[in-house]
Amino acid sequence: MATSSGFGIVRETLREDNYEHWKTCLQYYLAGQGLWGVVSGEEAKPGEEQKQQHDEWVKKAALALHAIQMSCGPHISAASAWAHLAQDSLPLLPPSSSHHRHIHLPIQGTKEYLKYEALYKAIELGNWSETKALLKMTPKALNARVSSHNDTALQIAILSGHLNIAEHLVDMMEAPDLEMINDYGATALSLVAVCGAKKLAAKIVNKNKNLVKMANEHDDGQLPVIVAALYGQKRMVRYLYKVTPKCELKGQNGVKLLNSLITADIYDIASNLLKRYPKLGVMCDHSGNYASRNIGAEAFFIPQRNKAFLVGKMDLLLSEVESLVQPKLKEEVNESNQTPEVVFSKEHEQLARDAEIWMKNTAGSSMIVGTLIAAVMFTTAFTVPGGNKNDTGLPTMLESQPRTFLLFMVSNALSMFCSCTSMLIFLGITTARYAEEDFLRSLPTKLIFGLTCLFFSIVTMMASFGSALYLILHQQIYWVCIPIIILSLIPIALFSICQFPLLIEMTNRTYGSAIFHKPNKYF
């Protein structure tokens, strides 16, 4: 809330953000009281030999200083305000144009960014037309510091999320101007890396390729690609990694990037970086962590259905990283006296429990379906269509429709065998010990074969149903068989839609390529 002046000299006491308005009001007051000449220096201080003139000047100076003191806020020095007023000492403008003075007056000795307040607000509000007009009136504002943290207009546009304005500003700026940093040591490219605006980043890099090599002056000197990895901007990381000279990613830069990539689950780039510089896997960062320890400590938010096989995948990832480090580092402990393997097990304990619950629920539900199919197929095998002959006991349809009857019996038997097999596999899943290594191959393999057998049991059950229907109706109402047989395909289609994506994904993740041996198009 604004602080009112005690004696009505100005409407608001001086703050850092209202200097221009405060100065205009105070100038008119001092001019009206005949005191402005003392402050501006137009009335020079007489010598002491001119006692009357000297005393008169001292009196005016005291009155002016008192007025300034009463007009300043509690955190502003009156002497400093006097100095600023004296340095400005410009002719007073008419009241109608006073609100535009901050565009034209050079405020030397005070907060430089205050004279760009209008530009700052225009950018913050996303008003490009006003921003463009202000920059046209004051061209040097394009490269000036416009905030209390020494941000440029481009940096304010990025921080405000107005990327269209930022693109226009990049087009207007010279390449060296893009290297300006704020109080936090961040360049415009570092800020873009945080927000993940790849298009804007490409425009900046195309204009000044040196920016990808400029590390922040704070945050341990992080390159833009490291900043993007820290904020999980995967598309931005892939672009910046592509344009960053690989020689810049040695030593601590490489270690910080590798650990950030692992934390952000960007394993393809982590793999490429390790292949280029294998020693990064055994180097510690400033916190004493290395790659395998970071993988062990990494926790993940994973969709419920993916947790079962990702436990095994993370175990595989830890094993692959451990293969890149020195054997002694595998047993090295952290500040909590824990090895990477222990940290991994502890951090993924909840993930393993969730995976166990999901696996048991899936196996239990599928086992019920397999049991029902097995029971139906067992009963159908002894109640064949058309009945049996009284004298021989052979099925009557065996002679009249031998091929169709053979299809009926074979599909019935296959359905029963597949359903029984799936039941036993799912039973093995529900009674497993659920150790971490079981999620790598054993449990996913069982679930893959169980679902496959269940699928074939459903397919053969529908084939058995269709052939039985044909045997019963083929002599009387043959045409009825065709639409019914077609409708019997619906359960097969539903099972495929619901379970095949899981089956395919689990197969790829279980038997696909190792994590650190994927082909990649980014490098």
XYZ file of C-alpha atoms in Angstrom:
523
model
C 0.000 0.000 0.000
C 1.259 3.473 -0.829
C 2.410 5.704 2.032
C 0.860 9.189 2.034
C 2.958 12.287 2.577
C 2.444 13.992 5.947
C 2.261 17.536 4.631
C 0.760 17.074 1.197
C 4.036 17.802 -0.577
C 3.654 14.707 -2.773
C 0.824 12.194 -3.085
C 3.063 9.231 -2.210
C 6.381 9.013 -0.415
C 9.382 7.925 -2.473
C 9.823 4.241 -3.236
C 11.977 2.440 -5.755
C 9.082 1.987 -8.153
C 7.573 5.530 -8.205
C 10.589 7.782 -8.576
C 9.472 9.483 -11.778
C 6.034 10.458 -10.495
C 7.472 11.487 -7.112
C 10.150 13.619 -8.748
C 7.642 15.504 -10.908
C 5.403 16.345 -7.936
C 8.325 17.408 -5.762
C 9.860 19.563 -8.485
C 6.651 21.545 -8.847
C 6.413 21.968 -5.072
C 10.019 23.133 -4.723
C 9.666 25.469 -7.706
C 6.520 26.970 -6.194
C 8.348 27.605 -2.920
C 11.375 29.106 -4.665
C 13.600 26.237 -3.545
C 14.261 24.336 -6.783
C 17.263 26.477 -7.743
C 19.067 25.372 -4.564
C 18.474 21.677 -5.273
C 19.251 21.821 -8.998
C 22.412 23.874 -8.464
C 21.158 26.864 -10.429
C 21.623 28.972 -7.267
C 25.232 28.487 -6.303
C 26.122 28.602 -2.640
C 27.495 32.080 -1.796
C 30.703 32.461 0.110
C 30.672 33.164 3.839
C 31.859 36.692 3.184
C 28.416 37.360 1.699
C 26.724 36.677 4.993
C 23.159 37.679 4.060
C 23.114 35.773 0.777
C 24.833 32.815 2.443
C 22.303 32.637 5.272
C 19.445 32.951 2.804
C 20.831 30.044 0.739
C 21.328 27.887 3.849
C 17.731 28.587 4.887
C 16.430 27.565 1.463
C 18.601 24.456 1.506
C 17.248 23.497 4.929
C 13.653 24.002 3.775
C 14.293 21.982 0.609
C 15.981 19.180 2.543
C 13.118 19.130 5.034
C 10.596 18.865 2.188
C 12.588 16.011 0.664
C 12.863 14.272 4.045
C 9.104 14.447 4.533
C 8.568 13.079 1.014
C 10.907 10.077 1.286
C 9.912 6.621 2.460
C 11.444 5.082 5.591
C 14.070 3.148 3.610
C 15.192 5.979 1.300
C 17.946 8.420 2.229
C 16.990 12.098 1.802
C 20.590 12.897 0.871
C 20.470 10.273 -1.867
C 17.168 11.646 -3.145
C 18.652 15.174 -3.152
C 21.601 13.938 -5.207
C 19.313 12.263 -7.717
C 17.218 15.403 -8.086
C 20.311 17.539 -8.536
C 21.692 15.226 -11.216
C 18.398 15.250 -13.123
C 17.932 19.062 -12.928
C 15.921 19.169 -16.167
C 13.371 21.789 -17.189
C 9.922 21.099 -15.867
C 7.468 19.689 -18.360
C 3.856 20.739 -18.577
C 1.542 18.656 -16.410
C -0.099 17.087 -19.487
C 3.130 15.379 -20.504
C 4.573 14.574 -17.100
C 3.443 10.965 -17.205
C 5.672 10.337 -20.249
C 8.884 11.652 -18.698
C 10.220 8.259 -17.696
C 10.703 7.471 -21.366
C 12.989 10.453 -22.040
C 14.783 11.305 -18.813
C 18.127 9.614 -18.154
C 18.059 8.842 -14.436
C 21.734 8.768 -13.657
C 22.782 7.634 -10.220
C 19.500 5.942 -9.328
C 18.099 2.501 -10.087
C 18.602 2.202 -13.841
C 15.770 -0.264 -14.327
C 13.172 2.177 -12.950
C 13.159 4.248 -16.097
C 12.094 1.155 -18.056
C 9.097 0.445 -15.862
C 6.640 0.994 -18.716
C 8.586 -1.400 -20.950
C 8.722 -3.987 -18.187
C 4.960 -3.829 -17.653
C 4.220 -3.982 -21.379
C 6.308 -7.136 -21.760
C 4.880 -8.687 -18.610
C 1.342 -8.125 -19.933
C 2.255 -9.566 -23.327
C 1.505 -6.333 -25.196
C 3.816 -6.474 -28.204
C 2.482 -3.336 -29.911
C 3.227 -1.196 -26.852
C 6.559 -2.942 -26.336
C 7.529 -2.223 -29.926
C 6.517 1.439 -29.591
C 8.553 1.895 -26.406
C 11.597 0.255 -27.974
C 11.259 2.534 -30.989
C 11.232 5.594 -28.701
C 14.174 4.278 -26.637
C 16.272 1.895 -28.765
C 18.887 1.394 -26.063
C 16.218 -0.185 -23.848
C 16.521 -3.334 -25.966
C 19.807 -4.188 -24.244
C 19.183 -2.405 -20.943
C 18.512 -3.883 -17.525
C 14.776 -3.542 -16.980
C 14.256 -5.335 -13.650
C 15.675 -5.277 -10.149
C 17.480 -8.561 -10.934
C 19.185 -7.037 -13.975
C 17.081 -8.966 -16.473
C 16.964 -7.740 -20.049
C 13.745 -7.251 -21.981
C 14.289 -10.633 -23.658
C 14.770 -12.381 -20.330
C 11.610 -10.781 -18.919
C 9.639 -11.956 -21.958
C 10.888 -15.515 -21.423
C 10.206 -15.459 -17.686
C 6.705 -14.096 -18.322
C 5.973 -16.868 -20.812
C 5.401 -14.508 -23.760
C 7.494 -16.448 -26.256
C 6.128 -14.586 -29.281
C 7.504 -11.321 -27.883
C 10.767 -13.092 -27.089
C 11.103 -14.234 -30.706
C 10.596 -10.662 -31.952
C 13.202 -9.390 -29.498
C 15.726 -12.019 -30.620
C 15.279 -10.841 -34.203
C 15.967 -7.254 -33.115
C 19.043 -7.995 -30.978
C 22.647 -8.414 -32.053
C 24.392 -11.734 -31.403
C 26.685 -10.462 -28.578
C 23.706 -8.950 -26.742
C 22.215 -12.427 -26.292
C 25.099 -13.275 -23.949
C 23.967 -10.811 -21.272
C 23.306 -12.414 -17.899
C 21.097 -11.421 -14.979
C 21.901 -11.414 -11.265
C 21.479 -15.193 -11.185
C 24.084 -15.686 -13.888
C 21.523 -16.920 -16.421
C 21.583 -16.126 -20.110
C 18.454 -16.023 -22.239
C 19.216 -19.547 -23.502
C 19.432 -20.879 -19.946
C 15.984 -19.459 -19.206
C 14.604 -20.941 -22.421
C 16.064 -24.305 -21.405
C 13.983 -24.169 -18.233
C 10.685 -23.569 -20.034
C 11.401 -26.007 -22.868
C 10.672 -23.663 -25.797
C 12.649 -25.524 -28.470
C 11.697 -23.183 -31.329
C 12.906 -20.111 -29.436
C 16.065 -21.934 -28.368
C 16.835 -22.789 -31.993
C 16.381 -19.134 -32.999
C 18.771 -17.995 -30.249
C 21.383 -20.658 -31.017
C 21.269 -19.933 -34.739
C 22.061 -16.302 -33.960
C 24.778 -16.991 -31.377
C 26.186 -20.515 -31.252
C 28.507 -19.580 -28.409
C 25.588 -19.584 -25.945
C 25.461 -23.398 -25.741
C 28.965 -23.263 -24.229
C 28.187 -20.511 -21.715
C 27.654 -21.872 -18.225
C 25.675 -20.057 -15.561
C 27.817 -18.058 -13.191
C 25.768 -19.561 -10.388
C 24.502 -23.116 -9.763
C 28.001 -24.590 -10.186
C 28.308 -23.303 -13.734
C 25.676 -25.367 -15.504
C 25.515 -25.437 -19.289
C 22.091 -24.893 -20.906
C 21.784 -28.604 -21.746
C 22.330 -29.449 -18.077
C 19.719 -26.894 -17.026
C 17.215 -28.466 -19.422
C 17.949 -31.929 -18.013
C 17.525 -30.707 -14.441
C 14.048 -29.439 -15.316
C 13.113 -32.609 -17.218
C 12.694 -30.869 -20.601
C 13.390 -33.941 -22.745
C 12.845 -32.382 -26.193
C 14.976 -29.415 -25.218
C 17.703 -31.707 -23.865
C 17.836 -33.659 -27.120
C 18.120 -30.475 -29.171
C 20.747 -28.819 -26.963
C 22.760 -32.038 -26.738
C 22.812 -32.168 -30.517
C 24.128 -28.593 -30.907
C 26.483 -28.547 -27.902
C 30.114 -29.352 -28.790
C 30.845 -32.725 -27.230
C 34.216 -31.496 -26.007
C 32.282 -29.292 -23.564
C 30.761 -32.373 -21.940
C 33.934 -33.764 -20.425
C 34.823 -33.703 -16.763
C 32.380 -32.198 -14.303
C 30.080 -30.921 -17.038
C 29.682 -34.465 -18.301
C 29.161 -35.895 -14.819
C 26.501 -33.310 -13.990
C 24.768 -33.917 -17.304
C 24.892 -37.708 -16.919
C 23.418 -37.625 -13.425
C 20.748 -35.140 -14.537
C 19.851 -37.347 -17.511
C 19.440 -40.381 -15.272
C 17.252 -38.407 -12.895
C 15.095 -37.220 -15.825
C 14.831 -40.761 -17.326
C 16.546 -39.676 -20.558
C 18.508 -42.887 -20.961
C 19.149 -42.703 -24.712
C 21.282 -39.588 -24.342
C 22.867 -40.971 -21.166
C 23.857 -44.032 -23.194
C 25.393 -41.939 -25.970
C 27.279 -39.786 -23.482
C 28.695 -42.843 -21.713
C 29.794 -44.352 -25.015
C 31.689 -41.161 -25.845
C 33.237 -40.744 -22.411
C 33.094 -44.040 -20.429
C 35.045 -42.492 -17.558
C 32.010 -40.389 -16.667
C 30.470 -43.525 -15.161
C 33.197 -43.678 -12.516
C 33.542 -39.957 -11.815
C 31.828 -38.358 -8.824
C 30.042 -35.035 -8.922
C 30.359 -32.296 -6.295
C 28.015 -34.243 -3.999
C 30.077 -37.419 -4.219
C 27.523 -39.291 -6.336
C 28.178 -41.267 -9.482
C 25.927 -42.840 -12.103
C 25.067 -46.190 -10.507
C 24.347 -44.575 -7.151
C 22.011 -42.061 -8.762
C 20.150 -44.823 -10.556
C 19.796 -46.648 -7.275
C 18.392 -43.582 -5.561
C 16.055 -42.618 -8.387
C 12.329 -43.014 -7.697
C 9.776 -43.028 -10.490
C 6.148 -42.260 -11.050
C 4.991 -45.099 -13.292
C 1.526 -46.102 -14.462
C 0.206 -49.045 -12.468
C 0.131 -51.527 -15.367
C 3.796 -50.829 -16.248
C 5.241 -51.306 -12.790
C 5.577 -55.090 -13.014
C 8.168 -55.180 -15.773
C 9.770 -51.804 -15.024
C 11.033 -53.161 -11.718
C 13.030 -55.664 -13.733
C 14.024 -53.019 -16.261
C 15.420 -50.805 -13.520
C 17.358 -53.780 -12.156
C 18.763 -54.311 -15.654
C 19.637 -50.619 -15.879
C 21.532 -50.771 -12.600
C 23.411 -53.848 -13.800
C 24.390 -52.174 -17.072
C 25.667 -49.055 -15.341
C 27.568 -51.171 -12.815
C 29.283 -52.896 -15.733
C 30.724 -49.506 -16.700
C 32.164 -48.628 -13.288
C 35.121 -50.000 -11.404
C 34.306 -53.076 -9.272
C 35.330 -51.337 -6.053
C 32.769 -48.602 -6.647
C 29.948 -51.170 -6.625
C 30.603 -51.712 -2.936
C 31.253 -48.072 -2.090
C 28.816 -46.699 0.465
C 27.180 -43.292 0.658
C 26.772 -41.026 3.665
C 24.130 -43.440 5.023
C 26.538 -46.406 4.787
C 24.538 -47.975 1.938
C 25.799 -49.493 -1.311
C 24.101 -48.616 -4.621
C 22.332 -51.986 -4.647
C 20.921 -51.422 -1.164
C 19.835 -47.897 -2.082
C 18.173 -49.247 -5.227
C 16.227 -51.886 -3.296
C 15.164 -49.402 -0.641
C 14.054 -46.683 -3.066
C 12.084 -49.134 -5.224
C 10.520 -51.087 -2.380
C 7.110 -49.462 -2.894
C 7.399 -49.947 -6.650
C 8.021 -53.671 -6.123
C 5.026 -53.952 -3.792
C 2.756 -52.198 -6.280
C 4.044 -54.442 -9.066
C 3.360 -57.536 -6.964
C -0.224 -56.432 -6.281
C -0.849 -55.689 -9.961
C 0.672 -58.992 -11.072
C -1.402 -61.010 -8.594
C -4.632 -59.237 -9.536
C -3.987 -59.787 -13.244
C -3.104 -63.451 -12.752
C -6.100 -64.039 -10.469
C -8.603 -62.506 -12.882
C -7.157 -64.382 -15.851
C -7.144 -67.666 -13.925
C -10.898 -67.360 -13.315
C -11.513 -66.967 -17.051
C -9.270 -69.941 -17.829
C -11.084 -72.085 -15.256
C -14.495 -71.315 -16.769
C -13.273 -72.147 -20.276
C -11.736 -75.436 -19.118
C -14.962 -76.458 -17.365
C -17.111 -75.685 -20.418
C -14.773 -77.489 -22.813
C -14.579 -80.561 -20.578
C -18.379 -80.798 -20.463
C -18.745 -80.233 -24.216
C -16.351 -83.075 -25.016
C -18.850 -85.624 -23.641
C -22.015 -84.011 -25.027
C -21.274 -83.979 -28.754
C -23.838 -82.546 -31.203
C -26.198 -85.188 -32.670
C -25.603 -87.680 -29.872
C -24.090 -91.177 -30.167
C -25.165 -94.390 -31.890
C -26.876 -96.879 -29.597
C -25.118 -99.934 -30.998
C -21.538 -98.648 -31.276
C -21.530 -95.529 -29.085
C -19.790 -93.518 -31.808
C -20.954 -89.946 -32.539
C -23.561 -89.849 -35.282
C -21.962 -86.792 -36.925
C -18.668 -88.617 -37.375
C -19.953 -90.329 -40.524
C -22.208 -87.611 -41.989
C -19.924 -84.568 -41.342
C -16.470 -85.996 -40.590
C -14.437 -82.819 -41.321
C -16.645 -80.466 -39.336
C -16.868 -82.959 -36.481
C -13.090 -83.335 -36.477
C -12.754 -79.531 -36.306
C -15.169 -79.502 -33.383
C -13.252 -82.118 -31.391
C -9.782 -80.735 -32.121
C -10.736 -77.140 -31.258
C -12.469 -78.374 -28.116
C -9.386 -80.281 -27.006
C -7.008 -77.407 -27.819
C -9.191 -74.948 -25.929
C -9.205 -77.157 -22.859
C -5.450 -77.782 -22.975
C -4.635 -74.086 -23.466
C -6.976 -72.986 -20.680
C -5.543 -75.569 -18.270
C -2.017 -74.473 -19.167
C -2.870 -70.825 -18.562
C -4.427 -71.747 -15.212
C -1.229 -73.447 -14.072
C 0.921 -70.542 -15.267
C -1.237 -68.001 -13.447
C -1.141 -70.203 -10.356
C 2.647 -70.083 -10.547
C 2.508 -66.290 -10.711
C 0.303 -65.974 -7.627
C 2.607 -68.258 -5.604
C 5.918 -66.687 -6.740
C 8.334 -65.183 -4.208
C 8.425 -61.806 -6.036
C 12.110 -61.087 -5.610
C 13.569 -58.181 -7.575
C 15.335 -60.463 -10.044
C 12.053 -62.308 -10.725
C 10.648 -59.178 -12.356
C 13.477 -59.169 -14.895
C 12.612 -62.406 -16.725
C 10.659 -64.952 -14.702
C 7.415 -63.141 -13.890
C 7.060 -61.256 -17.208
C 7.703 -64.492 -19.125
C 5.055 -66.352 -17.141
C 2.516 -63.593 -17.690
C 3.308 -63.438 -21.420
C 2.806 -67.194 -21.884
C -0.237 -67.229 -19.614
C -2.014 -64.504 -21.586
C -1.003 -66.136 -24.877
C -2.437 -69.507 -23.822
C -5.604 -67.815 -22.587
C -5.992 -66.048 -25.921
C -5.659 -69.320 -27.883
C -8.128 -71.015 -25.559
C -10.692 -68.301 -26.333
C -10.043 -68.569 -30.090
C -10.378 -72.375 -30.122
C -13.449 -72.185 -27.883
C -15.148 -69.937 -30.440
C -14.074 -72.329 -33.222
C -15.575 -75.237 -31.291
C -18.789 -73.282 -30.753
C -19.081 -72.392 -34.449
C -18.456 -75.944 -35.652
C -20.986 -77.345 -33.157
C -23.570 -74.845 -34.348
C -22.922 -75.845 -37.953
C -23.323 -79.542 -37.153
C -26.718 -78.908 -35.585
C -28.196 -76.485 -38.147
C -26.557 -77.300 -41.476
C -29.428 -79.476 -42.772
C -32.384 -77.261 -41.809
C -31.530 -73.544 -41.471
C -28.014 -73.314 -42.816
C -28.066 -69.509 -43.239
C -28.407 -68.909 -39.489
C -24.919 -70.277 -38.875
C -23.123 -67.557 -40.790
C -24.141 -64.427 -38.746
C -23.793 -66.324 -35.461
C -20.299 -67.492 -36.342
C -19.382 -63.918 -37.316
C -20.693 -62.599 -33.980
C -18.559 -65.165 -32.171
C -15.518 -63.180 -33.305
C -16.477 -60.287 -31.002
C -15.031 -61.861 -27.794
C -11.770 -62.527 -29.628
C -11.610 -58.920 -30.807
C -12.367 -57.546 -27.322
C -9.656 -59.669 -25.728
C -7.191 -58.531 -28.375
C -8.007 -54.857 -27.858
C -7.777 -55.079 -24.066
C -4.763 -57.369 -23.616
C -2.621 -57.223 -26.750
C -1.116 -53.759 -26.020
C 0.052 -55.034 -22.629
C 1.293 -58.282 -24.157
C 3.271 -56.510 -26.879
C 4.753 -53.924 -24.520
C 5.767 -56.551 -21.998
C 7.385 -58.673 -24.709
C 9.346 -55.717 -26.062
C 10.530 -54.609 -22.641
C 11.441 -58.115 -21.500
C 13.143 -59.387 -24.649
C 13.945 -56.120 -26.402
C 17.354 -54.493 -26.713
C 19.299 -53.547 -23.629
C 18.825 -50.039 -22.322
C 22.290 -48.872 -23.347
C 22.237 -50.401 -26.832
C 19.321 -48.644 -28.499
C 19.714 -47.041 -31.912
C 19.218 -43.317 -31.675
C 18.449 -40.678 -34.264
C 19.597 -37.667 -32.246
C 23.352 -38.076 -32.545
